[in-house]
Amino acid sequence: MAEQGPDGGTATLERVEDTVALGSRLGEQLRAGDVVVLCGPLGAGKTVLAKGIAVAMDVEGPITSPSYVLARVHRPRRPGAPAMIHVDLYRLLDSPGADLLGELDSLDLDTDLQDAVVVVEWGEGIAERLSERHLDVRLERVSHSDVRLATWRWAR
Ligand SMILES: Nc1ncnc2c1ncn2[C@@H]1O[C@H](COP(=O)(O)OP(=O)(O)O)[C@@H](O)[C@H]1O
Ligand SMILES: [Mg+2]
């Protein structure tokens, strides 16, 4: 079950592969300077979706949960293509005033945010400020099953 238009859509994701495939479809629409904000509870599939985005962007892996580091840079395999910066703000949830740009700056990522696609887990309410063009994705778990519900919307 899926419904989508140019500005957003919804999908029922029965299996892990479906979530990877959705990430990959959304990843094809991304370009340098875009921000993807992934929200939803622990285990909802945010990192799995980020893996799909990485497949479409053709960046170096592996994409793992960056919970213990704030961000990881995944370089493009094709020269000139944007890198993917994978951020996990879980540890910053208790600091609502957190200065994400400042934090990213201090990491010395060696990649200009404008030249990359920034994918942020737990970024709701913070990461949108990074770019006018952002894709918000919400993932929900259906209890007692592997099914995930996805809703996404483009702001641009
Ligand atoms: N339909 C599905 N989509 C995504 N993940 C699923 C699905 N069904 C089961 N899973 C499992 O749920 C977990 C999702 O983990 P993860 O992507 O790390 O979540 P998050 O980053 O949101 O905390 C994985 O262990 C994955 O194998
Ligand atoms: Mg995660």
PDB file of C-alpha atoms and ligand atoms in Angstrom:
ATOM      1  CA  MET A   1       0.000   0.000   0.000  1.00  0.00           C
ATOM      2  CA  ALA A   2       1.602   3.243  -1.063  1.00  0.00           C
ATOM      3  CA  GLU A   3       0.455   6.663  -2.048  1.00  0.00           C
ATOM      4  CA  GLN A   4       2.816   9.308  -3.295  1.00  0.00           C
ATOM      5  CA  GLY A   5       3.054  12.599  -5.070  1.00  0.00           C
ATOM      6  CA  PRO A   6       5.792  15.122  -5.761  1.00  0.00           C
ATOM      7  CA  ASP A   7       5.631  16.575  -2.242  1.00  0.00           C
ATOM      8  CA  GLY A   8       5.259  13.480  -0.120  1.00  0.00           C
ATOM      9  CA  GLY A   9       3.584  10.178   0.431  1.00  0.00           C
ATOM     10  CA  THR A  10       2.858   7.239   2.675  1.00  0.00           C
ATOM     11  CA  ALA A  11       3.805   3.578   2.499  1.00  0.00           C
ATOM     12  CA  THR A  12       3.333   0.371   4.429  1.00  0.00           C
ATOM     13  CA  LEU A  13       6.670  -1.418   4.738  1.00  0.00           C
ATOM     14  CA  GLU A  14       6.200  -5.114   5.445  1.00  0.00           C
ATOM     15  CA  ARG A  15       9.845  -6.129   5.516  1.00  0.00           C
ATOM     16  CA  VAL A  16      13.317  -4.638   6.033  1.00  0.00           C
ATOM     17  CA  GLU A  17      13.846  -4.754   2.262  1.00  0.00           C
ATOM     18  CA  ASP A  18      10.807  -2.525   1.727  1.00  0.00           C
ATOM     19  CA  THR A  19      12.289   0.119   4.020  1.00  0.00           C
ATOM     20  CA  VAL A  20      15.641  -0.062   2.205  1.00  0.00           C
ATOM     21  CA  ALA A  21      13.778   0.278  -1.111  1.00  0.00           C
ATOM     22  CA  LEU A  22      11.862   3.339   0.090  1.00  0.00           C
ATOM     23  CA  GLY A  23      15.130   4.930   1.265  1.00  0.00           C
ATOM     24  CA  SER A  24      16.593   4.214  -2.118  1.00  0.00           C
ATOM     25  CA  ARG A  25      13.626   5.767  -3.965  1.00  0.00           C
ATOM     26  CA  LEU A  26      13.800   8.881  -1.801  1.00  0.00           C
ATOM     27  CA  GLY A  27      17.586   8.949  -2.123  1.00  0.00           C
ATOM     28  CA  GLU A  28      17.309   9.274  -5.879  1.00  0.00           C
ATOM     29  CA  GLN A  29      15.591  12.651  -5.422  1.00  0.00           C
ATOM     30  CA  LEU A  30      18.285  14.101  -3.160  1.00  0.00           C
ATOM     31  CA  ARG A  31      20.925  16.593  -4.173  1.00  0.00           C
ATOM     32  CA  ALA A  32      23.748  18.477  -2.491  1.00  0.00           C
ATOM     33  CA  GLY A  33      22.516  20.791   0.265  1.00  0.00           C
ATOM     34  CA  ASP A  34      19.438  18.710   1.102  1.00  0.00           C
ATOM     35  CA  VAL A  35      18.639  17.629   4.641  1.00  0.00           C
ATOM     36  CA  VAL A  36      16.662  14.496   5.489  1.00  0.00           C
ATOM     37  CA  VAL A  37      15.051  14.472   8.928  1.00  0.00           C
ATOM     38  CA  LEU A  38      14.214  10.961  10.155  1.00  0.00           C
ATOM     39  CA  CYS A  39      11.917  10.596  13.125  1.00  0.00           C
ATOM     40  CA  GLY A  40      10.194   7.753  14.899  1.00  0.00           C
ATOM     41  CA  PRO A  41      10.916   5.643  17.987  1.00  0.00           C
ATOM     42  CA  LEU A  42      13.937   3.446  18.663  1.00  0.00           C
ATOM     43  CA  GLY A  43      13.928   0.485  16.284  1.00  0.00           C
ATOM     44  CA  ALA A  44      11.491   2.109  13.868  1.00  0.00           C
ATOM     45  CA  GLY A  45      13.919   1.690  10.970  1.00  0.00           C
ATOM     46  CA  LYS A  46      15.595   5.088  10.637  1.00  0.00           C
ATOM     47  CA  THR A  47      19.051   3.584  10.162  1.00  0.00           C
ATOM     48  CA  VAL A  48      17.655   0.971   7.747  1.00  0.00           C
ATOM     49  CA  LEU A  49      16.109   3.782   5.687  1.00  0.00           C
ATOM     50  CA  ALA A  50      19.443   5.656   5.755  1.00  0.00           C
ATOM     51  CA  LYS A  51      21.055   2.519   4.271  1.00  0.00           C
ATOM     52  CA  GLY A  52      18.648   2.743   1.344  1.00  0.00           C
ATOM     53  CA  ILE A  53      19.474   6.410   0.841  1.00  0.00           C
ATOM     54  CA  ALA A  54      23.176   5.482   0.803  1.00  0.00           C
ATOM     55  CA  VAL A  55      22.535   2.846  -1.870  1.00  0.00           C
ATOM     56  CA  ALA A  56      20.859   5.381  -4.163  1.00  0.00           C
ATOM     57  CA  MET A  57      23.528   8.004  -3.489  1.00  0.00           C
ATOM     58  CA  ASP A  58      26.275   5.445  -4.140  1.00  0.00           C
ATOM     59  CA  VAL A  59      28.348   6.417  -1.107  1.00  0.00           C
ATOM     60  CA  GLU A  60      30.815   4.308   0.834  1.00  0.00           C
ATOM     61  CA  GLY A  61      29.457   2.207   3.680  1.00  0.00           C
ATOM     62  CA  PRO A  62      28.862   0.660   5.985  1.00  0.00           C
ATOM     63  CA  ILE A  63      25.941   2.668   7.327  1.00  0.00           C
ATOM     64  CA  THR A  64      25.647   1.783  10.985  1.00  0.00           C
ATOM     65  CA  SER A  65      23.856   3.459  13.820  1.00  0.00           C
ATOM     66  CA  PRO A  66      26.070   6.424  14.692  1.00  0.00           C
ATOM     67  CA  SER A  67      24.738   6.582  18.256  1.00  0.00           C
ATOM     68  CA  TYR A  68      28.153   6.856  19.870  1.00  0.00           C
ATOM     69  CA  VAL A  69      29.453   9.462  17.482  1.00  0.00           C
ATOM     70  CA  LEU A  70      27.391  12.436  16.446  1.00  0.00           C
ATOM     71  CA  ALA A  71      28.073  12.079  12.736  1.00  0.00           C
ATOM     72  CA  ARG A  72      29.849  10.072  10.071  1.00  0.00           C
ATOM     73  CA  VAL A  73      30.783  11.148   6.566  1.00  0.00           C
ATOM     74  CA  HIS A  74      30.190   8.629   3.770  1.00  0.00           C
ATOM     75  CA  ARG A  75      32.139   9.615   0.701  1.00  0.00           C
ATOM     76  CA  PRO A  76      30.717   9.374  -2.799  1.00  0.00           C
ATOM     77  CA  ARG A  77      32.055   6.593  -5.016  1.00  0.00           C
ATOM     78  CA  ARG A  78      31.613   8.843  -8.069  1.00  0.00           C
ATOM     79  CA  PRO A  79      33.810  11.949  -8.019  1.00  0.00           C
ATOM     80  CA  GLY A  80      31.779  15.138  -7.850  1.00  0.00           C
ATOM     81  CA  ALA A  81      28.692  13.478  -6.347  1.00  0.00           C
ATOM     82  CA  PRO A  82      27.593  14.623  -2.874  1.00  0.00           C
ATOM     83  CA  ALA A  83      28.766  12.871   0.287  1.00  0.00           C
ATOM     84  CA  MET A  84      26.203  11.655   2.800  1.00  0.00           C
ATOM     85  CA  ILE A  85      26.641  12.916   6.349  1.00  0.00           C
ATOM     86  CA  HIS A  86      24.782  10.577   8.694  1.00  0.00           C
ATOM     87  CA  VAL A  87      23.931  12.227  12.009  1.00  0.00           C
ATOM     88  CA  ASP A  88      22.274  10.757  15.111  1.00  0.00           C
ATOM     89  CA  LEU A  89      21.051  13.310  17.621  1.00  0.00           C
ATOM     90  CA  TYR A  90      19.745  10.776  20.151  1.00  0.00           C
ATOM     91  CA  ARG A  91      22.320  11.910  22.706  1.00  0.00           C
ATOM     92  CA  LEU A  92      21.343  15.549  22.192  1.00  0.00           C
ATOM     93  CA  LEU A  93      17.634  14.963  22.874  1.00  0.00           C
ATOM     94  CA  ASP A  94      18.038  16.233  26.403  1.00  0.00           C
ATOM     95  CA  SER A  95      19.518  19.499  25.146  1.00  0.00           C
ATOM     96  CA  PRO A  96      16.684  21.212  23.298  1.00  0.00           C
ATOM     97  CA  GLY A  97      18.774  24.330  22.801  1.00  0.00           C
ATOM     98  CA  ALA A  98      21.531  22.306  21.142  1.00  0.00           C
ATOM     99  CA  ASP A  99      23.359  24.137  18.433  1.00  0.00           C
ATOM    100  CA  LEU A 100      23.517  21.476  15.721  1.00  0.00           C
ATOM    101  CA  LEU A 101      25.458  23.620  13.286  1.00  0.00           C
ATOM    102  CA  GLY A 102      27.983  24.442  15.989  1.00  0.00           C
ATOM    103  CA  GLU A 103      28.268  20.776  16.957  1.00  0.00           C
ATOM    104  CA  LEU A 104      28.773  19.713  13.332  1.00  0.00           C
ATOM    105  CA  ASP A 105      31.295  22.511  12.869  1.00  0.00           C
ATOM    106  CA  SER A 106      33.298  21.363  15.870  1.00  0.00           C
ATOM    107  CA  LEU A 107      33.487  17.840  14.429  1.00  0.00           C
ATOM    108  CA  ASP A 108      35.644  19.142  11.621  1.00  0.00           C
ATOM    109  CA  LEU A 109      33.891  16.877   9.129  1.00  0.00           C
ATOM    110  CA  ASP A 110      36.092  18.031   6.301  1.00  0.00           C
ATOM    111  CA  THR A 111      33.031  18.322   4.063  1.00  0.00           C
ATOM    112  CA  ASP A 112      30.984  21.438   3.433  1.00  0.00           C
ATOM    113  CA  LEU A 113      27.336  20.858   4.392  1.00  0.00           C
ATOM    114  CA  GLN A 114      26.308  22.528   1.134  1.00  0.00           C
ATOM    115  CA  ASP A 115      28.223  19.874  -0.818  1.00  0.00           C
ATOM    116  CA  ALA A 116      26.617  16.991   1.040  1.00  0.00           C
ATOM    117  CA  VAL A 117      23.271  15.452   1.868  1.00  0.00           C
ATOM    118  CA  VAL A 118      22.768  15.471   5.644  1.00  0.00           C
ATOM    119  CA  VAL A 119      20.633  12.607   6.985  1.00  0.00           C
ATOM    120  CA  VAL A 120      19.648  13.201  10.602  1.00  0.00           C
ATOM    121  CA  GLU A 121      18.122  10.633  12.954  1.00  0.00           C
ATOM    122  CA  TRP A 122      16.196  12.133  15.888  1.00  0.00           C
ATOM    123  CA  GLY A 123      16.539  15.500  14.179  1.00  0.00           C
ATOM    124  CA  GLU A 124      12.942  16.661  14.461  1.00  0.00           C
ATOM    125  CA  GLY A 125      12.735  20.303  15.475  1.00  0.00           C
ATOM    126  CA  ILE A 126      16.482  20.861  15.138  1.00  0.00           C
ATOM    127  CA  ALA A 127      17.741  19.690  11.766  1.00  0.00           C
ATOM    128  CA  GLU A 128      15.128  21.517   9.667  1.00  0.00           C
ATOM    129  CA  ARG A 129      17.077  24.694  10.356  1.00  0.00           C
ATOM    130  CA  LEU A 130      20.048  23.373   8.409  1.00  0.00           C
ATOM    131  CA  SER A 131      18.423  23.847   5.007  1.00  0.00           C
ATOM    132  CA  GLU A 132      15.334  25.237   3.336  1.00  0.00           C
ATOM    133  CA  ARG A 133      15.151  22.071   1.306  1.00  0.00           C
ATOM    134  CA  HIS A 134      14.407  19.220   3.638  1.00  0.00           C
ATOM    135  CA  LEU A 135      12.661  15.913   3.471  1.00  0.00           C
ATOM    136  CA  ASP A 136      10.876  14.900   6.661  1.00  0.00           C
ATOM    137  CA  VAL A 137      10.277  11.191   7.124  1.00  0.00           C
ATOM    138  CA  ARG A 138       8.322   9.641   9.986  1.00  0.00           C
ATOM    139  CA  LEU A 139       8.501   5.911  10.666  1.00  0.00           C
ATOM    140  CA  GLU A 140       6.135   4.093  12.995  1.00  0.00           C
ATOM    141  CA  ARG A 141       6.096   0.540  14.247  1.00  0.00           C
ATOM    142  CA  VAL A 142       2.962  -1.548  14.125  1.00  0.00           C
ATOM    143  CA  SER A 143       2.941  -3.405  17.432  1.00  0.00           C
ATOM    144  CA  HIS A 144       3.795  -7.113  17.452  1.00  0.00           C
ATOM    145  CA  SER A 145       4.882  -7.142  13.842  1.00  0.00           C
ATOM    146  CA  ASP A 146       7.690  -6.182  11.493  1.00  0.00           C
ATOM    147  CA  VAL A 147       5.424  -3.779   9.640  1.00  0.00           C
ATOM    148  CA  ARG A 148       6.473  -0.138   9.549  1.00  0.00           C
ATOM    149  CA  LEU A 149       4.392   2.810   8.393  1.00  0.00           C
ATOM    150  CA  ALA A 150       6.208   5.618   6.624  1.00  0.00           C
ATOM    151  CA  THR A 151       5.032   9.158   5.968  1.00  0.00           C
ATOM    152  CA  TRP A 152       7.229  11.665   4.198  1.00  0.00           C
ATOM    153  CA  ARG A 153       6.926  15.249   3.079  1.00  0.00           C
ATOM    154  CA  TRP A 154       9.194  17.591   1.178  1.00  0.00           C
ATOM    155  CA  ALA A 155       9.697  21.180   2.274  1.00  0.00           C
ATOM    156  CA  ARG A 156      11.318  23.164  -0.518  1.00  0.00           C
TER     157      ARG A 156
HETATM  158  N1  LIG B   1       9.815  -3.399   7.893  1.00  0.00           N
HETATM  159  C1  LIG B   1      10.958  -3.103   8.551  1.00  0.00           C
HETATM  160  N2  LIG B   1      11.631  -1.963   8.254  1.00  0.00           N
HETATM  161  C2  LIG B   1      12.743  -1.615   8.930  1.00  0.00           C
HETATM  162  N3  LIG B   1      13.296  -2.335   9.918  1.00  0.00           N
HETATM  163  C3  LIG B   1      12.677  -3.481  10.255  1.00  0.00           C
HETATM  164  C4  LIG B   1      11.495  -3.919   9.593  1.00  0.00           C
HETATM  165  N4  LIG B   1      11.115  -5.085  10.136  1.00  0.00           N
HETATM  166  C5  LIG B   1      12.012  -5.376  11.092  1.00  0.00           C
HETATM  167  N5  LIG B   1      12.960  -4.427  11.185  1.00  0.00           N
HETATM  168  C6  LIG B   1      14.079  -4.418  12.151  1.00  0.00           C
HETATM  169  O1  LIG B   1      13.907  -3.287  12.977  1.00  0.00           O
HETATM  170  C7  LIG B   1      15.180  -2.741  13.320  1.00  0.00           C
HETATM  171  C8  LIG B   1      15.258  -1.283  12.892  1.00  0.00           C
HETATM  172  O2  LIG B   1      16.466  -0.790  13.405  1.00  0.00           O
HETATM  173  P1  LIG B   1      17.046   0.639  13.088  1.00  0.00           P
HETATM  174  O3  LIG B   1      16.933   0.951  11.631  1.00  0.00           O
HETATM  175  O4  LIG B   1      18.417   0.658  13.674  1.00  0.00           O
HETATM  176  O5  LIG B   1      16.049   1.579  13.899  1.00  0.00           O
HETATM  177  P2  LIG B   1      16.248   3.080  14.355  1.00  0.00           P
HETATM  178  O6  LIG B   1      17.440   3.636  13.630  1.00  0.00           O
HETATM  179  O7  LIG B   1      14.954   3.754  13.981  1.00  0.00           O
HETATM  180  O8  LIG B   1      16.428   3.048  15.852  1.00  0.00           O
HETATM  181  C9  LIG B   1      16.234  -3.594  12.634  1.00  0.00           C
HETATM  182  O9  LIG B   1      16.704  -4.529  13.545  1.00  0.00           O
HETATM  183  C10 LIG B   1      15.447  -4.252  11.511  1.00  0.00           C
HETATM  184  O10 LIG B   1      15.999  -5.503  11.166  1.00  0.00           O
HETATM  185 MG    MG B   2      19.259   4.477  14.259  1.00  0.00          MG
END
